[in-house]
Coordinates of C-alpha atoms and ligand atoms in Angstrom, one line a residue:
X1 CA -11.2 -2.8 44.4
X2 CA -10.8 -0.3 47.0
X3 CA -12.4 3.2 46.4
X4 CA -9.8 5.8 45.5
X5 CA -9.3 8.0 48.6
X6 CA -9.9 11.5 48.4
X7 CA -8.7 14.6 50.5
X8 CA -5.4 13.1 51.4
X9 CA -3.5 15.8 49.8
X10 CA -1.9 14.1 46.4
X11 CA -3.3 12.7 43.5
X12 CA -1.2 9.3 44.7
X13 CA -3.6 6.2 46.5
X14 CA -2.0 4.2 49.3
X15 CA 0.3 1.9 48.3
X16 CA -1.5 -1.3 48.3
X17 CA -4.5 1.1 46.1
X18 CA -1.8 1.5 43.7
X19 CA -0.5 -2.2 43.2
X20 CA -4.1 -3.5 42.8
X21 CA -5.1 -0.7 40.3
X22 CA -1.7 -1.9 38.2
X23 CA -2.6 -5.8 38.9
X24 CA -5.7 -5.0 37.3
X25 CA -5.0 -3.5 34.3
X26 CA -2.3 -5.9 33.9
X27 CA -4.7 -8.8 34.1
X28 CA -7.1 -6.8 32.0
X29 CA -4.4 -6.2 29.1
X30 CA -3.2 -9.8 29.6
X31 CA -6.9 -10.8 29.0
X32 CA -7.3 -8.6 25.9
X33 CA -4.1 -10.0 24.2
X34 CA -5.5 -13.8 24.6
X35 CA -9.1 -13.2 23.3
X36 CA -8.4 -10.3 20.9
X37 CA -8.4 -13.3 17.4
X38 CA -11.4 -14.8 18.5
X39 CA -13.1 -11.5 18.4
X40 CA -14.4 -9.7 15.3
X41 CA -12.1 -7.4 13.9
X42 CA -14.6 -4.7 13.7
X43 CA -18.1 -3.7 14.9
X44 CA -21.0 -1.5 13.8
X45 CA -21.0 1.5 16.5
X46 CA -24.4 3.3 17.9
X47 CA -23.5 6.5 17.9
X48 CA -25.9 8.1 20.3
X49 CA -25.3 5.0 23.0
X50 CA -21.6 5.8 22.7
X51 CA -22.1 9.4 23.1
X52 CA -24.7 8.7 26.4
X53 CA -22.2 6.3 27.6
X54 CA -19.6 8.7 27.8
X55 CA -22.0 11.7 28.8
X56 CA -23.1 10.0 31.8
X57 CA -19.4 11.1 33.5
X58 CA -20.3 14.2 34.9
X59 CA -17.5 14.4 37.1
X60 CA -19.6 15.0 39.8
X61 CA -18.3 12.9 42.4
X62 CA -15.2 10.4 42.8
X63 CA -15.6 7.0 41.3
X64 CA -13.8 3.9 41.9
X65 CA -10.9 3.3 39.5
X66 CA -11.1 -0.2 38.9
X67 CA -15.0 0.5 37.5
X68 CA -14.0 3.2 35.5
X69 CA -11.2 1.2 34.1
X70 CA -13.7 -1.5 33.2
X71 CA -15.9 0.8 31.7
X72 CA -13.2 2.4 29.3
X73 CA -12.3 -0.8 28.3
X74 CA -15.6 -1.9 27.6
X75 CA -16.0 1.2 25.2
X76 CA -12.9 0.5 23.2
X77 CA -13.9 -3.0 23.3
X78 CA -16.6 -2.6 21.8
X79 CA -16.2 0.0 19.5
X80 CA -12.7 0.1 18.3
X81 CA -11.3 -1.1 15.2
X82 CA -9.3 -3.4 16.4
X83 CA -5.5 -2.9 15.1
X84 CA -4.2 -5.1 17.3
X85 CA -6.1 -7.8 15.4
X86 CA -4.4 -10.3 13.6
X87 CA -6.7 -9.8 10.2
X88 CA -6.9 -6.2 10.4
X89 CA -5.2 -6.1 7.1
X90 CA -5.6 -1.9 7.2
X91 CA -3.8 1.5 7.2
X92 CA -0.2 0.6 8.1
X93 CA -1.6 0.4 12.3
X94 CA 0.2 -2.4 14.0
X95 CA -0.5 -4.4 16.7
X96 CA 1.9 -2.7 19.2
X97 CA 4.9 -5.1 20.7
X98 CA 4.9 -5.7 24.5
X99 CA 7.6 -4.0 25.1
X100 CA 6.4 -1.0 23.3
X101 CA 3.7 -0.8 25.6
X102 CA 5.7 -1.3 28.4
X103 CA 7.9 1.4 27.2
X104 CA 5.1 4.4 26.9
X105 CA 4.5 3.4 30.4
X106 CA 7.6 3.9 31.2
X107 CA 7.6 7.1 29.4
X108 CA 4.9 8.2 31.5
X109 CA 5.4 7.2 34.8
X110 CA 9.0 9.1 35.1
X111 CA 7.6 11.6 32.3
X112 CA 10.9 13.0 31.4
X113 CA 10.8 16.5 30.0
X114 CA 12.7 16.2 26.4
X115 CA 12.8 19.8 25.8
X116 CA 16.2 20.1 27.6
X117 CA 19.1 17.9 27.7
X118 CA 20.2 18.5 31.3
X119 CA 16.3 17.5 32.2
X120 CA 16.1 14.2 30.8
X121 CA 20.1 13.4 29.8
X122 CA 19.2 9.3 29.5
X123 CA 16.0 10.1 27.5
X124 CA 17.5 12.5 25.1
X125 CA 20.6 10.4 24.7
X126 CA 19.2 6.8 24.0
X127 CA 16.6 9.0 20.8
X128 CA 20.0 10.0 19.7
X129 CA 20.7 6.8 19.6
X130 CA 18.1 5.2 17.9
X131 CA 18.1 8.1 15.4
X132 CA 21.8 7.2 15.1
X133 CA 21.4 3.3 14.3
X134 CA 17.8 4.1 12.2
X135 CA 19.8 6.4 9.7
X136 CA 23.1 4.2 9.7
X137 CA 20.3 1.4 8.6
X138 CA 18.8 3.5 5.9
X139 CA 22.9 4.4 4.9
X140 CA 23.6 7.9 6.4
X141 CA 27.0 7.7 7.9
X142 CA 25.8 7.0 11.5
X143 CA 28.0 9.9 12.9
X144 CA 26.2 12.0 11.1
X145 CA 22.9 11.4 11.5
X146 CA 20.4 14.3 13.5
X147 CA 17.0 14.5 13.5
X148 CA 14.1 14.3 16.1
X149 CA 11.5 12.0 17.1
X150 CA 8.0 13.1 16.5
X151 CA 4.6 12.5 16.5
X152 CA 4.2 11.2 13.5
X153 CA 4.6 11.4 10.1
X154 CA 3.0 14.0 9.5
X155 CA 5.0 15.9 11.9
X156 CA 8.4 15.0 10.6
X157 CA 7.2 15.8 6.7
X158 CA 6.6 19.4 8.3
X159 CA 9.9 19.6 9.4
X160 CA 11.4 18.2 6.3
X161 CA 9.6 21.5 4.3
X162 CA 10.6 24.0 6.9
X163 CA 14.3 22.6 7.1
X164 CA 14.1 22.6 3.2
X165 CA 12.8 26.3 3.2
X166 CA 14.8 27.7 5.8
X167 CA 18.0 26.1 3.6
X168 CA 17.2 27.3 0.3
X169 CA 16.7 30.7 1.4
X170 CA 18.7 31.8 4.5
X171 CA 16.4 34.7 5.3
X172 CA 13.0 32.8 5.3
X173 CA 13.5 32.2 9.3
X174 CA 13.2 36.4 9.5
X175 CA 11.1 38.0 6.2
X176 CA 8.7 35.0 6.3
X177 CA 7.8 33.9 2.9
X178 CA 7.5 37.0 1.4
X179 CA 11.1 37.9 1.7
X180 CA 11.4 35.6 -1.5
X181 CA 11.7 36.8 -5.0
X182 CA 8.5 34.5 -6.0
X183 CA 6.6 31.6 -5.1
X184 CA 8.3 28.4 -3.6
X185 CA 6.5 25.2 -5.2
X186 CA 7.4 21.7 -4.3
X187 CA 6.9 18.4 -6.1
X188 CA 4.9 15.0 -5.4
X189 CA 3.7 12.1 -6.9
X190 CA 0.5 12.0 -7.0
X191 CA 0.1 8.7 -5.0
X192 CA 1.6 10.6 -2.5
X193 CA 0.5 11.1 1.4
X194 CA -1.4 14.3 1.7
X195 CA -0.8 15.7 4.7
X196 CA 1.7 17.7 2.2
X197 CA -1.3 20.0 1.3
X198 CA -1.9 20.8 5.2
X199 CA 1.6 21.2 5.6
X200 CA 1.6 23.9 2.7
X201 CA -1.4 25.1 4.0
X202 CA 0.3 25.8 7.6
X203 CA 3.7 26.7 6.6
X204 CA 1.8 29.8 4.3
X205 CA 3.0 28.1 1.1
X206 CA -0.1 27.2 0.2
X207 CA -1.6 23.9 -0.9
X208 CA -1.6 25.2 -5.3
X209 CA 2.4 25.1 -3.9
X210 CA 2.3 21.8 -4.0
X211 CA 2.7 19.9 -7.3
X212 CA 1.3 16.8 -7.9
X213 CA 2.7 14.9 -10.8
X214 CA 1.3 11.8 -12.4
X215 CA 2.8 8.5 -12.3
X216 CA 3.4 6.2 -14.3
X217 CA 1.4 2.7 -15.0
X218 CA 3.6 1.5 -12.1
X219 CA 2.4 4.3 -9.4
X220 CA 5.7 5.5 -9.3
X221 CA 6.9 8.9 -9.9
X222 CA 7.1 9.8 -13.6
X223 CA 10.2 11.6 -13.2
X224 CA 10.1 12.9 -17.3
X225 CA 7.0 14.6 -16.4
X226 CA 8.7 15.8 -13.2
X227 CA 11.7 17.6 -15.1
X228 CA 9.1 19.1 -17.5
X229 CA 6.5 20.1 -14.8
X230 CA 9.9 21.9 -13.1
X231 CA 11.1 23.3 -15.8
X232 CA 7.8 24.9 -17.1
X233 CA 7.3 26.1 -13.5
X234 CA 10.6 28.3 -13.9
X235 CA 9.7 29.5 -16.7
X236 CA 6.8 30.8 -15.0
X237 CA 8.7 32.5 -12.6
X238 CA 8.2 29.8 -9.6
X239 CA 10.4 28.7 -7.6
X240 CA 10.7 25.0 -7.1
X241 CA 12.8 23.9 -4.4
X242 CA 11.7 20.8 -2.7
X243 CA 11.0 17.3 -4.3
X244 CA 9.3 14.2 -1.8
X245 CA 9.9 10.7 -2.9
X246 CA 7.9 8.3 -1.3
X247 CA 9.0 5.0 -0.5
X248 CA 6.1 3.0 0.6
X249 CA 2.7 5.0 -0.8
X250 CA -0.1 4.9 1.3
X251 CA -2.6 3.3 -1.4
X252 CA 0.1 0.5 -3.3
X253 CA 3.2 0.5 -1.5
X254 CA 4.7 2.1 -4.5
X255 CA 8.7 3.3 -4.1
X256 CA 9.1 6.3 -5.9
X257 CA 12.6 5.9 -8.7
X258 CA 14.5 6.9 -5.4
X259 CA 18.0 7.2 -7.5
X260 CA 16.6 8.9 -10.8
X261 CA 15.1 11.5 -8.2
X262 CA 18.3 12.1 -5.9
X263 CA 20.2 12.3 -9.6
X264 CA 17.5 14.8 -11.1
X265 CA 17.8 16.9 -7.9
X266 CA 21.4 17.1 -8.2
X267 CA 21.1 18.2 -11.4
X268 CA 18.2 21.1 -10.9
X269 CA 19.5 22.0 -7.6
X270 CA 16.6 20.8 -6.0
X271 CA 16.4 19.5 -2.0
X272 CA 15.0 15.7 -2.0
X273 CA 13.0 14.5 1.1
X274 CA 12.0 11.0 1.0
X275 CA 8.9 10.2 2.7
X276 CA 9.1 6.8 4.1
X277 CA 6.9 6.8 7.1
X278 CA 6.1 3.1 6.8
X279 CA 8.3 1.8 4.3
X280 CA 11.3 3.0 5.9
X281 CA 11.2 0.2 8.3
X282 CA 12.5 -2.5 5.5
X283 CA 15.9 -0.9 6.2
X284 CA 15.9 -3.1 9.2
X285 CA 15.6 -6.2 6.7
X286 CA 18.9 -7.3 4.6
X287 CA 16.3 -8.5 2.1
X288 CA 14.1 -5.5 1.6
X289 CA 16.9 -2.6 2.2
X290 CA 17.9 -2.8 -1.7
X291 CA 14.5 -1.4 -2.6
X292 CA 15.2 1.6 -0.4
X293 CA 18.0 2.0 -2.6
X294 CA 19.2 5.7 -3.0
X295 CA 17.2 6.8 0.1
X296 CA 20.5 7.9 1.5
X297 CA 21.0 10.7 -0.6
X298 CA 18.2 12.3 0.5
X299 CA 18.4 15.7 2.3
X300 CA 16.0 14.5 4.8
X301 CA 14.4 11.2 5.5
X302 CA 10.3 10.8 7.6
X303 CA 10.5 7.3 9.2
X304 CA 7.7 6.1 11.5
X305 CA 7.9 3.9 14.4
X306 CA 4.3 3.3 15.1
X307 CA 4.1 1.7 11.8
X308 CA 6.1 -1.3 10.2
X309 CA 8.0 -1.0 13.4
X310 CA 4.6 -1.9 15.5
X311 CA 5.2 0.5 18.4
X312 CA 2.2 1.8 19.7
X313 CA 1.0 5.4 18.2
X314 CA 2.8 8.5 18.5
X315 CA 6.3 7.6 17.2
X316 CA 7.6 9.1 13.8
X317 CA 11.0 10.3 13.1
X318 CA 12.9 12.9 10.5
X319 CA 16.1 12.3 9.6
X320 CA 18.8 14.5 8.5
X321 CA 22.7 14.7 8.3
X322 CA 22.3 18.3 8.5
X323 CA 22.6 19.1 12.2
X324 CA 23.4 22.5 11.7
X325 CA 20.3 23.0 9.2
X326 CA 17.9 22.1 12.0
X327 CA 19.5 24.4 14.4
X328 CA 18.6 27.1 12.2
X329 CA 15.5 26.0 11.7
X330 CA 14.2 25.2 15.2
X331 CA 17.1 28.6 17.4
X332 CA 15.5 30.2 20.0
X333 CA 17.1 31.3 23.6
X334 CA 14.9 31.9 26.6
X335 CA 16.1 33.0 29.8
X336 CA 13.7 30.7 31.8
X337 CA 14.8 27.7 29.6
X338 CA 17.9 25.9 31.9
X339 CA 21.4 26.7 30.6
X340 CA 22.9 24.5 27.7
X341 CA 25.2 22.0 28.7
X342 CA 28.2 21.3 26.3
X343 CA 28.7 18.8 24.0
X344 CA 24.8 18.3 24.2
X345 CA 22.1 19.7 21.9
X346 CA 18.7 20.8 23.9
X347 CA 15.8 19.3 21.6
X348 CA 13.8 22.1 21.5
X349 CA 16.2 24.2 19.7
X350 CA 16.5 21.5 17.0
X351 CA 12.4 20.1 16.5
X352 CA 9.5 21.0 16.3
X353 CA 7.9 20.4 19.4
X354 CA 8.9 22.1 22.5
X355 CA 7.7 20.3 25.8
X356 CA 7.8 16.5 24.4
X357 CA 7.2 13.0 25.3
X358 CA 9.4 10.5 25.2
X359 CA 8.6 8.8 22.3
X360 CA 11.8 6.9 21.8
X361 CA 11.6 4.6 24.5
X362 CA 9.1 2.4 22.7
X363 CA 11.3 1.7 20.1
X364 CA 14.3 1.4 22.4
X365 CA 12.4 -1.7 24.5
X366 CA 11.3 -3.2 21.3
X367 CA 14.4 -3.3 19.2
X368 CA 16.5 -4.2 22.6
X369 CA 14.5 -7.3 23.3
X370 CA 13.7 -8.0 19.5
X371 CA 16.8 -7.7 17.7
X372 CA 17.8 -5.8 14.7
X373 CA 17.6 -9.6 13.4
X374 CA 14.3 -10.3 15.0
X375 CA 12.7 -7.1 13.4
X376 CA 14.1 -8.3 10.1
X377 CA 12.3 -12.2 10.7
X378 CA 9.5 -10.6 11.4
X379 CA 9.2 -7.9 8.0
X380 CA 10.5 -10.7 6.1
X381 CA 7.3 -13.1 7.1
X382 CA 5.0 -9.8 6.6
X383 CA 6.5 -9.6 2.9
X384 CA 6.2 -13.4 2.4
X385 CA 2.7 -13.5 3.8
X386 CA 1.6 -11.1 1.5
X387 CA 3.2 -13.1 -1.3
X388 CA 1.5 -15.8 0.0
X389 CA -1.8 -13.5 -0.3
X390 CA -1.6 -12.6 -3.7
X391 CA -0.8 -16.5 -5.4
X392 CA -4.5 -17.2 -3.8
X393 CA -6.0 -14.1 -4.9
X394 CA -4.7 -14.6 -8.1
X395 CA -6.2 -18.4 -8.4
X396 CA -9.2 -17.6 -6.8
X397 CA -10.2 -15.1 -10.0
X398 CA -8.4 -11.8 -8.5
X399 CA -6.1 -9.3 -10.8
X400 CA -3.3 -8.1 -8.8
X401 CA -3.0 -4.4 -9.9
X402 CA 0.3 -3.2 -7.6
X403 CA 3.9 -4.0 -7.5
X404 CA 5.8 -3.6 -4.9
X405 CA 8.4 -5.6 -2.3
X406 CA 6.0 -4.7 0.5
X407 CA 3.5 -6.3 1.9
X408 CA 0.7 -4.2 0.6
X409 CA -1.2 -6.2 -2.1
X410 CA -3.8 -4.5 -3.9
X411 CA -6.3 -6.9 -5.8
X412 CA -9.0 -6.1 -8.5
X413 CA -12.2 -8.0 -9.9
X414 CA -11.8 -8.3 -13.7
X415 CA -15.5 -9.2 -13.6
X416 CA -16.6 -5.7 -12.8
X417 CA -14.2 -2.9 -12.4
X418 CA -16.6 -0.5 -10.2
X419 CA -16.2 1.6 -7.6
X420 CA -18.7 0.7 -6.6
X421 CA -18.4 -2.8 -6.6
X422 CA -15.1 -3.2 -4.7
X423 CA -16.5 -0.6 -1.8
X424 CA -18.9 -2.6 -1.5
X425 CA -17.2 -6.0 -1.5
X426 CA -14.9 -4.0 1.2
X427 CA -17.9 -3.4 3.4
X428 CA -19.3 -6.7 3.0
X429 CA -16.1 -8.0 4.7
X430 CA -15.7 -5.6 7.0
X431 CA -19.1 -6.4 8.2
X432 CA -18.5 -9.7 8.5
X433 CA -16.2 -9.0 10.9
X434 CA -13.7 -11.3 9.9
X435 CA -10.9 -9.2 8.2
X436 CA -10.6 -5.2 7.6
X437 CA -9.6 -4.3 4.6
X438 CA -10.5 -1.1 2.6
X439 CA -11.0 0.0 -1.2
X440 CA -8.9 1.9 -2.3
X441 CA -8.4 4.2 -6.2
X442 CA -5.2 3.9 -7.9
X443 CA -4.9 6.0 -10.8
X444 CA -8.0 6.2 -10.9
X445 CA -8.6 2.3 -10.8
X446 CA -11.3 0.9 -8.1
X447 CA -9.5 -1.8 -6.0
X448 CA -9.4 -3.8 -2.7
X449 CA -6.5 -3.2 -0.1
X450 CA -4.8 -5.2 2.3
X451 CA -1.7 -4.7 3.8
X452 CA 0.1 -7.1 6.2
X453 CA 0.8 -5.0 8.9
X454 CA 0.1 -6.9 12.2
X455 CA 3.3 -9.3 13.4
X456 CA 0.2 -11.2 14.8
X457 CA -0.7 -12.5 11.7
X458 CA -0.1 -16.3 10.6
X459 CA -1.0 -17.8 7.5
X460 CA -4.0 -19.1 8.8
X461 CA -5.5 -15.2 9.1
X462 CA -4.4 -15.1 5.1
X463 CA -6.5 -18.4 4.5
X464 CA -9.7 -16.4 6.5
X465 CA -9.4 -13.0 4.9
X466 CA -9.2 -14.7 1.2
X467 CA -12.2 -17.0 2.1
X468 CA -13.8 -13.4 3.2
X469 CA -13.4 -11.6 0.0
X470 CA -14.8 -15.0 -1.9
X471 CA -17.8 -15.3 0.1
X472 CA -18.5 -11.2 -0.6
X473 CA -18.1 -11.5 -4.1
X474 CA -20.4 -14.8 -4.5
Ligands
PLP501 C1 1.2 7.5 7.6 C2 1.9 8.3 6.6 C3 2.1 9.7 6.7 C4 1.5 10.4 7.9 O1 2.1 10.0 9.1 P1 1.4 10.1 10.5 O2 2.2 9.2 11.3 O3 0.0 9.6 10.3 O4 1.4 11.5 10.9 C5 2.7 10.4 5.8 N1 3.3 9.8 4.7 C6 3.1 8.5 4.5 C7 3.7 7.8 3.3 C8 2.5 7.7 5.4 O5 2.4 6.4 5.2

């Protein structure tokens, strides 16, 4: 390939520089996509060749972008836990769709600026959109429905908190915390995600704010203990105000008694936020929405993309009926900022995030080409797979220890119950290369994880990664 030509002026190459750097990667990607299941899902890593690999770019002079395309794609290669693998049965990363990919690009070749409307009016619309249709799916009434794209999860469970703060108590968005006549506290199973304790820890809360409670056998919320753990808080002189349902925990799968909790709220007074980064996505699914059931009375809802919905990482979502709420929660006026236009809501004033990528587009492509009906296939065969996984667990000498409609099957050996034991059986797997799983403590139980995740895998990857765990534990 050509060298890059310096000193004309612009960061762009001639145009026929250009089209062979994109026929490249595209025959590089294409290249990837065929060979990635023949390739081991995971590799040990040398730490100090990585780090002299890298090192030797000293920027010091220009260097042809074909080679250092190559190169970077040798690193991740080499080094990269593969996600996009079909028997990387792992941490709810997909194996991005095609038109996912195609859409970040897309995102950042026009790189639309999402902080105001009148900047990017298509980009701002169509994530209105797919906010729209996501919370009609998970029963909001669609005309309803605000919210933001984010970057993730974590991202859109902040938001939930500050949304929930700044409703509870309307002058938390001027005194700060310390307005409030005592301590706000907020409620959590404790299978739950916890980025909650780093978002107490940000939003001044503080992470003793956040209450753990204990479930039950099941991994589910113990909503008895929950009443008592509230009521005894009060007493106390706390204030609770927030409860977080998960549906879809990161360690089982578990779905947290989703109408018990919106009913207990109702009755305490308490703001509900349901936390369903990846299990939010069975809303797409006729089959799996009833688990979801009662989701839609929550105050606000975290759904990520770049999870079940396999678009490629950053995509998250919060979802609210409560426009108003997060225009409270997000005002500001600038005068350099361009002037509102009506009928239209500038994101910034309503997220997070000010200056902001356009997230959305990936899911746009996806569910465009895809189908609402095609997503649902494809969740559906996920959930059956994993069916699929646990019978032959199960007759190969393997306790299932979860329950849960999603495809995250969590698997004990009743011949030694160790931690130790099932990390290493996990290892041993994972160093074989031929599946990635991980062990994982539920309730304090030691047990191996795998969660079908990737819409690349086929029954055949559920025969290999059940031969893998058998040949660990021999
Ligand atoms: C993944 C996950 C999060 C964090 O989301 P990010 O997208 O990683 O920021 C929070 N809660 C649950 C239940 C999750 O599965």
């Amino acid at each position: 390939m050509d060298d890059f030509p310096v000193g004309r002026g612009s960061f762009d190459p001639a145009p026929p520089v250009a089209e062979q750097v994109w026929r490249h990667v595209i025959e590089l990607l294409e290249r990837e996509r065929k060979e990635i299941a023949g390739r081991d899902v995971s590799a040990p890593v040398d730490v100090r060749r990585l780090r002299d690999a890298i090192g030797a770019y000293d920027f010091g002079r220009p260097a042809s972008p074909g080679e250092v395309i190559d190169d970077v794609a040798e690193l991740l290669r080499t080094t990269t836990v593969h996600t996009t693998h079909p028997r990387y049965f792992g941490l709810f990363n997909p194996a991005p769709t095609l038109m996912g990919v195609v859409g970040d690009t897309l995102a950042a070749a026009f790189n639309p600026q999402m902080a105001a409307w009148s900047h990017a009016p298509a980009a701002v619309e169509i994530e209105a959109h797919l906010l729209r249709f996501l919370g009609g799916r998970l029963g909001y009434p669609p005309g309803k429905v605000a919210g933001s794209f984010t970057s993730g999860g974590a991202e859109a469970n902040l938001t939930g908190v500050l949304l929930a703060l700044t409703r509870t108590w309307p002058r938390y968005g001027e005194d700060g915390l310390r307005g409030l006549p005592g301590r706000p506290v907020l409620y959590a199973s404790a299978e739950s995600h916890l980025a909650w304790l780093k978002i107490a820890h940000a939003t001044g809360l503080g992470r003793d704010a956040v209450h753990l409670v204990p479930t039950g056998p099941d991994l589910r919320l113990d909503v008895q203990r929950l009443a008592r753990r509230v009521a005894a808080d009060r007493a106390d002189g706390d204030l609770p105000f927030l409860v977080v349902a998960t549906a879809g925990t990161t360690g089982a799968g578990a779905i947290d008694p989703l109408p018990e909790l919106a009913d207990l709220c109702a009755d305490l007074g308490l703001r509900l936020h349901v936390d369903a980064a990846y299990g939010g996505a069975a809303a797409l699914s006729d089959r799996l929405r009833p688990a979801l059931s009662g989701i839609e009375r929550a105050d606000s809802i975290t759904v990520d993309a770049h999870k079940w919905l396999s678009v490629p990482m950053g995509a998250g979502a919060l979802l609210s009926t409560d426009a108003e709420g997060l225009a409270e929660t997000f005002r500001v006026t600038t005068s350099y900022m361009p002037d509102g236009v009506p009928d239209t809501v500038d994101p910034y004033t309503s997220s997070q995030q000010w200056s902001r990528r356009f997230m959305g587009l990936k899911l746009f492509l996806s569910l465009a080409v895809a189908g609402r009906a095609g997503y649902a296939e494809q969740l559906d065969r996920d959930a059956a797979l994993a069916d699929d996984l646990r019978d032959r667990l199960t007759s190969t000498g393997w306790t299932i220890v979860n329950d849960t409609p999603l495809p995250v099957v969590c698997f004990a050996d009743p011949g030694d119950g160790t931690w130790e034991h099932h990390d290493a059986l996990a290892q041993r797997v994972v160093g074989s290369g031929r599946a990635w799983i991980s062990p994982v403590r539920l309730d304090g139980r030691a047990a191996l994880r795998a969660c079908v995740i990737s819409h690349r895998t086929a029954p055949s990857d559920i025969g290999e990664l059940v031969q893998a765990v058998n040949d660990a534990r021999k």
